[in-house]
Amino acid sequence: MLRKSLALAALGLALGLSWAAGPAFAASTQEEPKDVHWSFEGPFGKFDKEQVQRGYKVYREVCSACHSMDLMYYRNLGQKGGPFFDPKYQNPNENPVVKSLAHDIQVKDIDQDTGDVISRPATPADKFLAPFPNEPAARASNGGALPPDLSVITRAREGGPAYIYSLLTGFKGPPSDMSLPAGKYYDPYFPGDLTSSMKPGMAGHKPPVGGAIGMPPPLADGKVTFDDGKPSTVNEEAYDVVAFLEWAAEPKAEERKQFGLGAMIYLLIFSGLLYASYKKLWKNIEH
Amino acid sequence: MSGHSTYEPKSGLETWLDSRLPILRFANDTIVTFPTPKNLNYWWTFGAILALMLGIQIVTGIVLAMHYIPHVDMAFNSVQRIKRDVNYGWLIQGMHANGASMFFLAVYVHMFRNLYYGSYKAPREVLWLLGCVIYLLMIGTAFFGYVLPWGQMSFHGAVVITNLIGALPVVGHAITTWLWGGFAVDDPTLNRFFSLHYLLPFMIAGVVGLHIWALHVPGNNNPVGIDVRSPQDSVPFHPYYTVKDGFAISVFLILYGVFVFWLPDALGDAANYIKANPLVTPQHIVPEWYLLPFYAILRALPNKLMGVIAMFGAIATIFVLPWLDTSKVRSMRYRPTIRLYFFIFVLDCIVLGFCGAHSPDDLVIPGVVGPQFLDANLNSFVWLSRIAALYYFAYFWVITPLMGLTETPLPVPETISSPVLSHPAAMPAGAAASPEKRG
Amino acid sequence: MADTVAGASPDHQVSVSPTLEGDPNRRDFIHIATGVAAAGIVGGLAWPFIDQMNPAGDTLALASIEFDLGKVVEGQQVVVKWRGKPLFVRHRTPAEIQKAIAADHEDLRDPATDESRHKPGKAEWLILVGTCTHLGCVPTFGGGDYGGWFCPCHGSVYDTSGRIRRGPAPKNLEVPDYSFLSDSKVKVG
């Protein structure tokens, strides 16, 4: 799908504006995502468990300061196909690693005797702790921008995992003919229209490709210490956290592919049998 | 259902039942002994495929309704819960969401097959009309269903489409408000759309019953488009067509499986993974692929009311097709001239689909800035959709009636058996030249 | 007209009994194999559609709870919700325990010793699923002639060990799976 001028035009029509009177739409631009690949791609792709574990650590220590993951529970980390799944603990609520990961986090609860709001260590049945209690609070702490929920982020953006990776690793200093408002950062992979961000007198210049994002560059070399000793570069952090986010977007993806492979082989054989049956049956009928 | 029944009760119990409720006789005459032309090709298998898809959509839909919550705050998360926590929920939800696309794919093949072989012509006009009603109900069901996951595209799609009704003079505004149950698409809207989405498939199933009834009165049309004249022309439906349809269904299921298992989101839109937000519109509002041609016709016209009329006119047109076609020959196998226009028409529908997917101002050939004509660039998708929409209407209202009167058809074989049983050299030229594979 | 053409062909009997053509064994095998494969699809797909009604992941996640016994005063019970049902956590007095043990050898409908209904050495803690084994009502604490529970729906009476003593219920109140994590903490489920 092209992402050039807005299909707002369609809305305009729906609102009763005619084409002729419609405003001219400025073009939104962005760089094509980088060419990156993961082990989970394709019909046979599987997640690299260690990578997803590292990715969780990046999310936990960096992203989760601003971004919620509303659809995720700590138990998901230990379920079948999850990064901390242990065949000894089929029930993820029993998994000691998951329990201790959850235990490190304090969640709010209501004391059943007094009705007071209390803090208690999370259990595997708890949702991932959200950094802000509500949307206004999230905006207020982020200069008016809302950090999107990351539960299904790799599915919710055109370009998927490669786009998220490119965005995370693509931050650049703004070109000299451009001036960005405070709290905005230039990223050529972020869709946007920078026409109005050109410095005074530079209005004639072609604006750079990309957009201004409200998120400061989140990753840095050495920002996260990986437990398995993997060197912590920006690229590695981004690569791993995207793998984690892709897993979180559809924790049952591996189950889906596995089931699918069996089903498709079965269907192929079934089709062959039906074809033979059909040919046999129609052998003596001219048609 | 028509003609004489060949059913003979095999046991005392069957005789007893037959004189009280002849359901076994009905089933036998409908799907077992029903005489079916023996020259049906693979294009005819899509009827059975469609019946299966309707069944799959209803069964998976009933299951999803056990877990789905039609509330603006919970609908999005409840769909995600189905995919994450419900046992095999990912499979059932994937089957249902992709099943809609597969259903439409099959219905389009079924309709184009119908156009090519003139199956809508007498005595099958009512059969065709019922099919059009089914298609209309399918569009409604698909629209209501697409709103339910309550993603950004769900919500804003519902906003845009319900706003179309606002184009009606005088009553438009009142109807939209009534439809919404409020001042905008909101919780009451979601709840009633859920209810209607549950209701319509059963109405479809009812009309499908009538559709099959209307099929069994005159019997199937066939690739040569002439009536069955002797027992040699037909075979019993079972086992000949049950097995052939079964094979086609199995192949179709493989295609379906590719989407369900390996490309579950390929036909969807990324924006629908974002929870509906009435305050922010996604960058590109587009319907699902199967409605893009109509969306292109809607946007081709510069005025809202005209656009709405053209879009509904495009659907209404297919209803009157049997009375627009003046040709005495059914099958285009023997109509070489209109056959070309037909293939252009198929292409035209695909072009309209492309137009619907693009923003009207986008350039068709990138980099080439064409001349401005009237209100838009000639190289833009607006103009392409206008030309394509014009051809769409011209095909039905001008080409079809005119060709029937002016075209000289090729010699039509006298019986279904004759073109296939005679030596190829003796075959009518049209049959030999027919481009499609005969199964 | 049809007769002349069709009659000239070698196979004009096709629509009469064509299935009788060919090698019957091979034909049977293919058709039977196809039928079996079709049944396999239906059977294989049936399971996901049945299993989807079983408890989902989020429901299972809440299937076990931990409970702090410190909140329960001697002689009282605390009711907590567990798997959507009430769970009775009763802190029994020595008198109640004595009464329960004394009844061990009476003629019980669902014979069980008091000892079998609590964890070893934890006789004061009685943990029971709080639904009447008759038809699922919630018995009231301390009601009835045996000092245990009384079910208001149909008059079943349970003793201080949760055993059925009178009324229509067939079984004793169910003891759930639980274990002591520490002296004052139990995990149920």
Coordinates of C-alpha atoms in Angstrom, one line a residue, chain B:
Chain B
M1 CA -37.3 -30.7 -6.4
S2 CA -38.5 -30.6 -9.9
G3 CA -39.5 -33.2 -12.3
H4 CA -40.2 -36.7 -11.2
S5 CA -38.5 -38.2 -8.2
T6 CA -36.4 -41.3 -8.5
Y7 CA -36.3 -42.0 -4.8
E8 CA -37.3 -45.4 -3.7
P9 CA -37.5 -46.1 0.0
K10 CA -35.3 -49.0 0.9
S11 CA -36.8 -50.1 4.2
G12 CA -40.0 -50.0 6.1
L13 CA -38.8 -47.1 8.2
E14 CA -37.9 -45.1 5.2
T15 CA -41.3 -45.7 3.7
W16 CA -42.9 -44.7 6.9
L17 CA -40.9 -41.5 7.1
D18 CA -41.4 -40.8 3.4
S19 CA -45.1 -40.6 3.7
R20 CA -44.8 -38.3 6.6
L21 CA -41.8 -36.1 6.0
P22 CA -40.2 -36.9 2.6
I23 CA -36.8 -35.5 3.8
L24 CA -34.8 -38.4 2.5
R25 CA -36.5 -38.2 -0.9
F26 CA -35.7 -34.5 -0.9
A27 CA -32.0 -35.1 -0.1
N28 CA -31.8 -37.9 -2.6
D29 CA -33.3 -35.8 -5.4
T30 CA -31.2 -32.8 -4.5
I31 CA -27.7 -34.1 -4.0
V32 CA -27.7 -37.8 -5.1
T33 CA -29.6 -38.5 -8.2
F34 CA -30.0 -34.9 -9.4
P35 CA -29.1 -35.1 -13.2
T36 CA -26.3 -32.7 -13.8
P37 CA -24.8 -31.9 -17.2
K38 CA -21.7 -34.0 -17.7
N39 CA -19.7 -31.2 -19.3
L40 CA -19.4 -28.8 -16.3
N41 CA -15.9 -27.5 -15.9
Y42 CA -13.9 -26.5 -12.8
W43 CA -15.5 -23.1 -12.8
W44 CA -18.7 -24.8 -11.7
T45 CA -17.2 -26.2 -8.6
F46 CA -17.3 -22.8 -6.9
G47 CA -20.9 -23.3 -5.9
A48 CA -19.9 -26.1 -3.6
I49 CA -16.9 -24.1 -2.4
L50 CA -19.2 -21.3 -1.5
A51 CA -21.6 -23.6 0.4
L52 CA -18.6 -24.8 2.4
M53 CA -17.3 -21.3 3.1
L54 CA -20.7 -20.2 4.3
G55 CA -20.7 -23.2 6.7
I56 CA -17.2 -22.5 7.9
Q57 CA -18.0 -18.8 8.5
I58 CA -21.2 -19.7 10.5
V59 CA -19.5 -22.4 12.6
T60 CA -16.4 -20.3 13.4
G61 CA -18.5 -17.3 13.9
I62 CA -20.7 -19.0 16.5
V63 CA -17.6 -20.1 18.3
L64 CA -16.0 -16.6 18.3
A65 CA -19.3 -15.2 19.6
M66 CA -18.7 -17.4 22.7
H67 CA -15.6 -15.4 23.5
Y68 CA -16.1 -12.0 21.9
I69 CA -17.3 -9.0 24.0
P70 CA -19.2 -6.3 22.0
H71 CA -18.1 -3.3 24.1
V72 CA -16.0 -0.4 22.9
D73 CA -13.6 -0.8 25.9
M74 CA -13.3 -4.6 25.6
A75 CA -13.9 -5.6 22.0
F76 CA -10.3 -5.1 20.8
N77 CA -8.8 -6.9 23.8
S78 CA -11.3 -9.7 23.6
V79 CA -10.3 -10.5 20.0
Q80 CA -6.7 -10.5 21.1
R81 CA -7.6 -12.8 24.1
I82 CA -9.2 -15.2 21.6
K83 CA -5.9 -15.3 19.7
R84 CA -3.7 -15.5 22.8
D85 CA -5.6 -17.4 25.5
V86 CA -8.5 -19.4 24.1
N87 CA -7.6 -22.9 23.1
Y88 CA -7.1 -22.9 19.3
G89 CA -8.6 -19.4 19.3
W90 CA -5.8 -18.3 16.9
L91 CA -7.0 -21.0 14.4
I92 CA -10.7 -20.2 14.7
Q93 CA -10.2 -16.5 14.5
G94 CA -7.8 -16.8 11.6
M95 CA -10.2 -19.1 9.8
H96 CA -13.0 -16.6 10.3
A97 CA -11.1 -13.4 9.3
N98 CA -9.4 -14.9 6.3
G99 CA -12.6 -16.9 5.5
A100 CA -14.4 -13.7 4.6
S101 CA -11.8 -13.0 1.9
M102 CA -11.9 -16.5 0.6
F103 CA -15.7 -16.4 0.6
F104 CA -15.6 -13.3 -1.6
L105 CA -12.9 -14.6 -3.8
A106 CA -15.1 -17.7 -4.5
V107 CA -18.2 -15.6 -5.0
Y108 CA -16.5 -13.4 -7.6
V109 CA -15.3 -16.4 -9.5
H110 CA -18.8 -17.8 -9.3
M111 CA -20.2 -14.5 -10.7
F112 CA -17.7 -14.1 -13.5
R113 CA -18.3 -17.7 -14.5
N114 CA -22.0 -16.9 -14.6
L115 CA -21.5 -13.9 -16.8
Y116 CA -19.3 -15.8 -19.2
Y117 CA -21.6 -18.7 -19.7
G118 CA -24.8 -16.7 -19.6
S119 CA -26.2 -18.6 -16.7
Y120 CA -28.4 -15.7 -15.7
K121 CA -30.4 -15.9 -18.9
A122 CA -33.9 -17.5 -19.1
P123 CA -35.0 -19.6 -17.4
R124 CA -32.6 -18.8 -14.6
E125 CA -33.3 -15.2 -13.9
V126 CA -34.7 -15.8 -10.4
L127 CA -31.7 -17.9 -9.7
W128 CA -29.5 -15.0 -10.6
L129 CA -31.6 -12.5 -8.6
L130 CA -31.4 -14.7 -5.5
G131 CA -27.6 -14.8 -6.1
C132 CA -27.5 -11.0 -6.2
V133 CA -29.4 -10.9 -2.9
I134 CA -26.9 -13.3 -1.4
Y135 CA -24.1 -11.1 -2.6
L136 CA -25.7 -8.0 -1.1
L137 CA -26.3 -9.7 2.2
M138 CA -22.6 -10.8 2.1
I139 CA -21.5 -7.2 1.7
G140 CA -23.6 -6.2 4.6
T141 CA -22.3 -9.1 6.8
A142 CA -18.7 -8.4 5.9
F143 CA -19.1 -4.7 6.7
F144 CA -20.7 -5.4 10.1
G145 CA -18.1 -8.1 10.8
Y146 CA -15.2 -5.8 10.0
V147 CA -16.3 -3.3 12.6
L148 CA -16.3 -5.9 15.4
P149 CA -12.5 -6.1 16.2
W150 CA -12.8 -2.4 16.9
G151 CA -9.4 -1.5 15.4
Q152 CA -8.7 1.8 13.8
M153 CA -9.8 0.6 10.4
S154 CA -12.9 -1.0 11.8
F155 CA -14.0 2.2 13.5
H156 CA -13.2 4.7 10.8
G157 CA -14.5 2.4 8.1
A158 CA -17.8 2.3 9.9
V159 CA -17.7 6.1 10.2
V160 CA -17.1 6.6 6.5
I161 CA -19.6 4.0 5.3
T162 CA -22.4 5.1 7.6
N163 CA -21.7 8.7 6.6
L164 CA -22.5 7.7 3.0
I165 CA -26.1 7.5 4.0
G166 CA -25.9 11.1 5.1
A167 CA -25.7 11.9 1.4
L168 CA -29.4 11.2 1.1
P169 CA -31.4 14.4 0.9
V170 CA -33.7 15.4 3.8
V171 CA -33.7 12.0 5.7
G172 CA -30.0 11.2 5.5
H173 CA -29.0 12.8 8.7
A174 CA -31.8 11.3 10.7
I175 CA -31.0 7.8 9.3
T176 CA -27.4 8.0 10.2
T177 CA -28.2 9.1 13.7
W178 CA -30.7 6.2 14.0
L179 CA -28.1 3.8 12.6
W180 CA -25.5 4.9 15.1
G181 CA -27.8 5.1 18.1
G182 CA -26.0 8.3 19.1
F183 CA -24.0 11.2 17.7
A184 CA -21.2 9.0 16.3
V185 CA -20.2 5.4 15.9
D186 CA -20.0 4.3 19.5
D187 CA -20.9 1.5 21.9
P188 CA -24.6 1.3 20.7
T189 CA -23.4 1.0 17.1
L190 CA -21.0 -1.8 18.0
N191 CA -23.7 -3.7 19.8
R192 CA -26.2 -3.5 17.0
F193 CA -23.6 -4.3 14.4
F194 CA -22.7 -7.4 16.4
S195 CA -26.3 -8.4 16.5
L196 CA -26.8 -7.9 12.8
H197 CA -23.5 -9.6 12.0
Y198 CA -24.9 -12.7 13.8
L199 CA -28.3 -12.4 12.1
L200 CA -27.3 -11.9 8.4
P201 CA -25.5 -15.2 7.8
F202 CA -28.6 -17.1 8.7
M203 CA -30.6 -14.9 6.3
I204 CA -27.9 -15.8 3.7
A205 CA -28.3 -19.4 4.5
G206 CA -32.1 -19.0 3.9
V207 CA -31.6 -17.3 0.6
V208 CA -29.0 -20.0 -0.4
G209 CA -31.8 -22.5 0.2
L210 CA -34.0 -20.7 -2.3
H211 CA -31.0 -20.3 -4.6
I212 CA -30.5 -24.0 -4.7
W213 CA -34.2 -24.6 -5.1
A214 CA -34.2 -22.2 -8.0
L215 CA -31.2 -24.0 -9.5
H216 CA -32.9 -27.4 -9.3
V217 CA -36.0 -26.3 -11.2
P218 CA -34.2 -25.7 -14.6
G219 CA -31.1 -27.6 -13.6
N220 CA -27.5 -26.4 -14.2
N221 CA -26.4 -24.3 -17.1
N222 CA -23.2 -25.7 -18.7
P223 CA -20.3 -24.5 -20.7
V224 CA -22.0 -24.8 -24.1
G225 CA -25.0 -23.1 -22.7
I226 CA -27.7 -25.4 -24.3
D227 CA -30.3 -27.3 -22.4
V228 CA -29.9 -31.0 -21.4
R229 CA -31.8 -32.9 -24.1
S230 CA -31.3 -36.5 -23.3
P231 CA -30.1 -38.8 -20.5
Q232 CA -26.7 -39.0 -22.3
D233 CA -26.2 -35.4 -21.5
S234 CA -26.1 -35.7 -17.8
V235 CA -24.7 -37.8 -14.9
P236 CA -26.1 -38.1 -11.4
F237 CA -24.7 -35.5 -9.1
H238 CA -23.4 -38.1 -6.7
P239 CA -20.8 -39.5 -7.0
Y240 CA -19.6 -37.6 -10.1
Y241 CA -19.9 -34.0 -8.9
T242 CA -19.6 -34.7 -5.2
V243 CA -16.1 -36.0 -5.9
K244 CA -15.2 -33.4 -8.4
D245 CA -16.4 -30.6 -6.2
G246 CA -14.6 -32.3 -3.3
F247 CA -11.3 -32.2 -5.2
A248 CA -11.8 -28.5 -6.0
I249 CA -12.7 -27.8 -2.4
S250 CA -9.6 -29.5 -1.2
V251 CA -7.4 -27.4 -3.6
F252 CA -9.3 -24.3 -2.5
L253 CA -8.7 -25.2 1.2
I254 CA -4.9 -25.3 0.5
L255 CA -5.1 -21.7 -0.7
Y256 CA -7.2 -20.9 2.3
G257 CA -4.7 -22.6 4.5
V258 CA -1.8 -20.6 3.1
F259 CA -3.4 -17.5 4.5
V260 CA -4.7 -18.9 7.7
F261 CA -1.4 -20.6 8.7
W262 CA 1.3 -18.6 7.1
L263 CA 0.0 -15.2 6.1
P264 CA -2.8 -14.5 8.6
D265 CA -2.4 -10.7 8.3
A266 CA -1.6 -10.4 4.6
L267 CA -5.2 -9.5 3.7
G268 CA -5.7 -7.3 6.7
D269 CA -4.6 -3.8 7.4
A270 CA -1.9 -2.9 10.0
A271 CA -4.1 0.0 11.3
N272 CA -6.6 -2.6 12.6
Y273 CA -4.0 -3.7 15.1
I274 CA -4.4 -0.3 16.7
K275 CA -7.4 0.0 19.1
A276 CA -10.1 2.3 17.7
N277 CA -9.5 5.9 18.6
P278 CA -12.3 8.3 17.5
L279 CA -9.9 11.3 17.7
V280 CA -7.3 10.1 15.2
T281 CA -8.0 8.9 11.7
P282 CA -5.5 6.5 10.1
Q283 CA -3.6 7.7 7.1
H284 CA -5.4 5.6 4.6
I285 CA -9.0 4.5 4.9
V286 CA -9.5 1.6 2.6
P287 CA -12.1 -1.2 2.8
E288 CA -11.1 -4.8 2.5
W289 CA -9.9 -5.8 -0.9
Y290 CA -13.2 -7.3 -2.0
L291 CA -15.0 -4.0 -1.8
L292 CA -12.3 -1.8 -3.4
P293 CA -13.9 -1.7 -6.9
F294 CA -17.1 -0.1 -5.4
Y295 CA -15.0 2.2 -3.3
A296 CA -13.3 3.4 -6.4
I297 CA -16.6 4.1 -8.1
L298 CA -17.7 6.0 -5.0
R299 CA -14.7 8.2 -5.2
A300 CA -14.7 8.6 -8.9
L301 CA -17.4 11.3 -8.8
P302 CA -16.8 14.8 -7.5
N303 CA -20.0 15.0 -5.6
K304 CA -20.9 13.0 -2.5
L305 CA -24.5 12.1 -3.5
M306 CA -23.6 11.3 -7.0
G307 CA -20.8 9.0 -5.8
V308 CA -23.1 7.2 -3.5
I309 CA -25.7 6.8 -6.2
A310 CA -23.1 5.5 -8.6
M311 CA -21.8 3.0 -6.1
F312 CA -25.2 1.6 -5.3
G313 CA -26.1 1.8 -9.0
A314 CA -23.1 -0.4 -9.7
I315 CA -24.6 -3.1 -7.5
A316 CA -28.2 -2.5 -8.6
T317 CA -27.1 -2.9 -12.2
I318 CA -26.2 -6.6 -11.8
F319 CA -29.8 -7.2 -10.6
V320 CA -31.2 -6.2 -14.0
L321 CA -28.6 -7.9 -16.1
P322 CA -31.0 -10.7 -17.3
W323 CA -33.1 -8.1 -19.0
L324 CA -30.3 -6.2 -20.5
D325 CA -28.9 -9.2 -22.3
T326 CA -30.6 -9.5 -25.7
S327 CA -28.5 -12.4 -27.0
K328 CA -30.2 -15.7 -27.9
V329 CA -27.0 -17.6 -27.2
R330 CA -26.0 -18.2 -23.6
S331 CA -22.4 -19.2 -23.6
M332 CA -19.7 -16.8 -24.7
R333 CA -17.9 -19.7 -26.1
Y334 CA -19.9 -19.0 -29.2
R335 CA -19.9 -15.3 -28.9
P336 CA -16.4 -14.2 -30.0
T337 CA -16.9 -10.5 -30.0
I338 CA -18.5 -9.9 -26.6
R339 CA -16.0 -12.4 -25.2
L340 CA -13.3 -9.8 -25.7
Y341 CA -15.4 -7.2 -24.0
F342 CA -16.0 -9.6 -21.1
F343 CA -12.3 -10.1 -20.6
I344 CA -11.8 -6.4 -20.6
F345 CA -14.6 -6.2 -18.1
V346 CA -12.8 -8.6 -15.8
L347 CA -9.6 -6.6 -16.1
D348 CA -11.7 -3.4 -15.6
C349 CA -12.9 -4.7 -12.2
I350 CA -9.3 -5.5 -11.2
V351 CA -8.3 -2.0 -12.3
L352 CA -11.2 -0.5 -10.2
G353 CA -9.9 -2.5 -7.3
F354 CA -6.4 -1.0 -7.7
C355 CA -8.0 2.5 -7.9
G356 CA -9.9 1.8 -4.7
A357 CA -6.6 0.9 -2.9
H358 CA -4.9 4.1 -4.0
S359 CA -5.4 7.6 -3.0
P360 CA -7.3 9.5 -5.8
D361 CA -4.5 12.0 -6.2
D362 CA -1.8 9.3 -6.6
L363 CA -0.2 9.1 -10.0
V364 CA -0.9 6.0 -12.0
I365 CA 2.5 6.1 -13.7
P366 CA 4.8 7.4 -11.1
G367 CA 6.9 10.3 -12.1
V368 CA 4.9 11.3 -15.1
V369 CA 2.9 14.5 -14.4
G370 CA 0.1 14.4 -16.9
P371 CA -1.9 17.3 -18.1
Q372 CA -4.6 18.7 -15.8
F373 CA -8.1 17.9 -17.1
L374 CA -11.1 19.5 -15.6
D375 CA -10.6 19.0 -11.8
A376 CA -7.7 16.5 -11.7
N377 CA -4.5 15.3 -13.2
L378 CA -5.1 13.0 -16.1
N379 CA -2.5 10.6 -14.8
S380 CA -4.1 10.3 -11.4
F381 CA -6.2 7.5 -10.0
V382 CA -9.3 9.7 -10.1
W383 CA -9.3 9.7 -13.8
L384 CA -8.4 6.1 -14.1
S385 CA -11.3 5.2 -11.8
R386 CA -13.6 7.4 -13.9
I387 CA -12.7 5.6 -17.1
A388 CA -12.9 2.2 -15.4
A389 CA -16.3 3.1 -13.8
L390 CA -17.6 4.3 -17.2
Y391 CA -16.6 1.0 -18.8
Y392 CA -18.2 -0.9 -15.9
F393 CA -21.6 0.7 -16.6
A394 CA -21.1 0.7 -20.3
Y395 CA -20.5 -3.1 -20.3
F396 CA -23.9 -3.7 -18.8
W397 CA -26.0 -1.0 -20.2
V398 CA -24.5 -0.6 -23.7
I399 CA -22.3 -3.4 -24.8
T400 CA -24.4 -6.3 -23.5
P401 CA -27.7 -5.2 -25.1
L402 CA -26.0 -4.0 -28.3
M403 CA -23.9 -7.1 -28.8
G404 CA -26.8 -9.4 -28.4
L405 CA -28.5 -7.6 -31.4
T406 CA -25.5 -7.1 -33.6
E407 CA -23.1 -10.0 -33.0
T408 CA -23.2 -13.1 -35.2
P409 CA -22.7 -16.0 -32.9
L410 CA -20.7 -19.1 -34.0
P411 CA -22.7 -22.2 -34.7
V412 CA -23.9 -23.7 -31.4
P413 CA -23.8 -27.5 -31.1
E414 CA -27.2 -29.2 -31.0
T415 CA -26.6 -31.2 -27.9
I416 CA -24.2 -31.2 -25.0
S417 CA -23.0 -34.6 -26.1
S418 CA -22.2 -33.7 -29.6
P419 CA -19.3 -31.3 -29.2
V420 CA -17.5 -33.7 -26.9
L421 CA -18.3 -36.9 -28.5
S422 CA -17.7 -36.1 -32.1
H423 CA -14.2 -36.2 -33.6
P424 CA -12.4 -32.9 -32.9
A425 CA -12.2 -32.1 -36.6
A426 CA -16.0 -32.2 -36.8
M427 CA -16.3 -29.9 -33.8
P428 CA -17.8 -26.5 -34.2
A429 CA -15.1 -23.9 -34.6
G430 CA -16.2 -22.1 -31.4
A431 CA -15.9 -25.1 -29.2
A432 CA -12.4 -25.9 -30.5
A433 CA -11.3 -22.3 -30.1
S434 CA -12.7 -22.0 -26.6
P435 CA -9.9 -20.8 -24.4
E436 CA -11.0 -22.3 -21.1
K437 CA -10.1 -25.7 -20.0
R438 CA -13.0 -28.1 -20.0
G439 CA -12.8 -30.4 -16.9

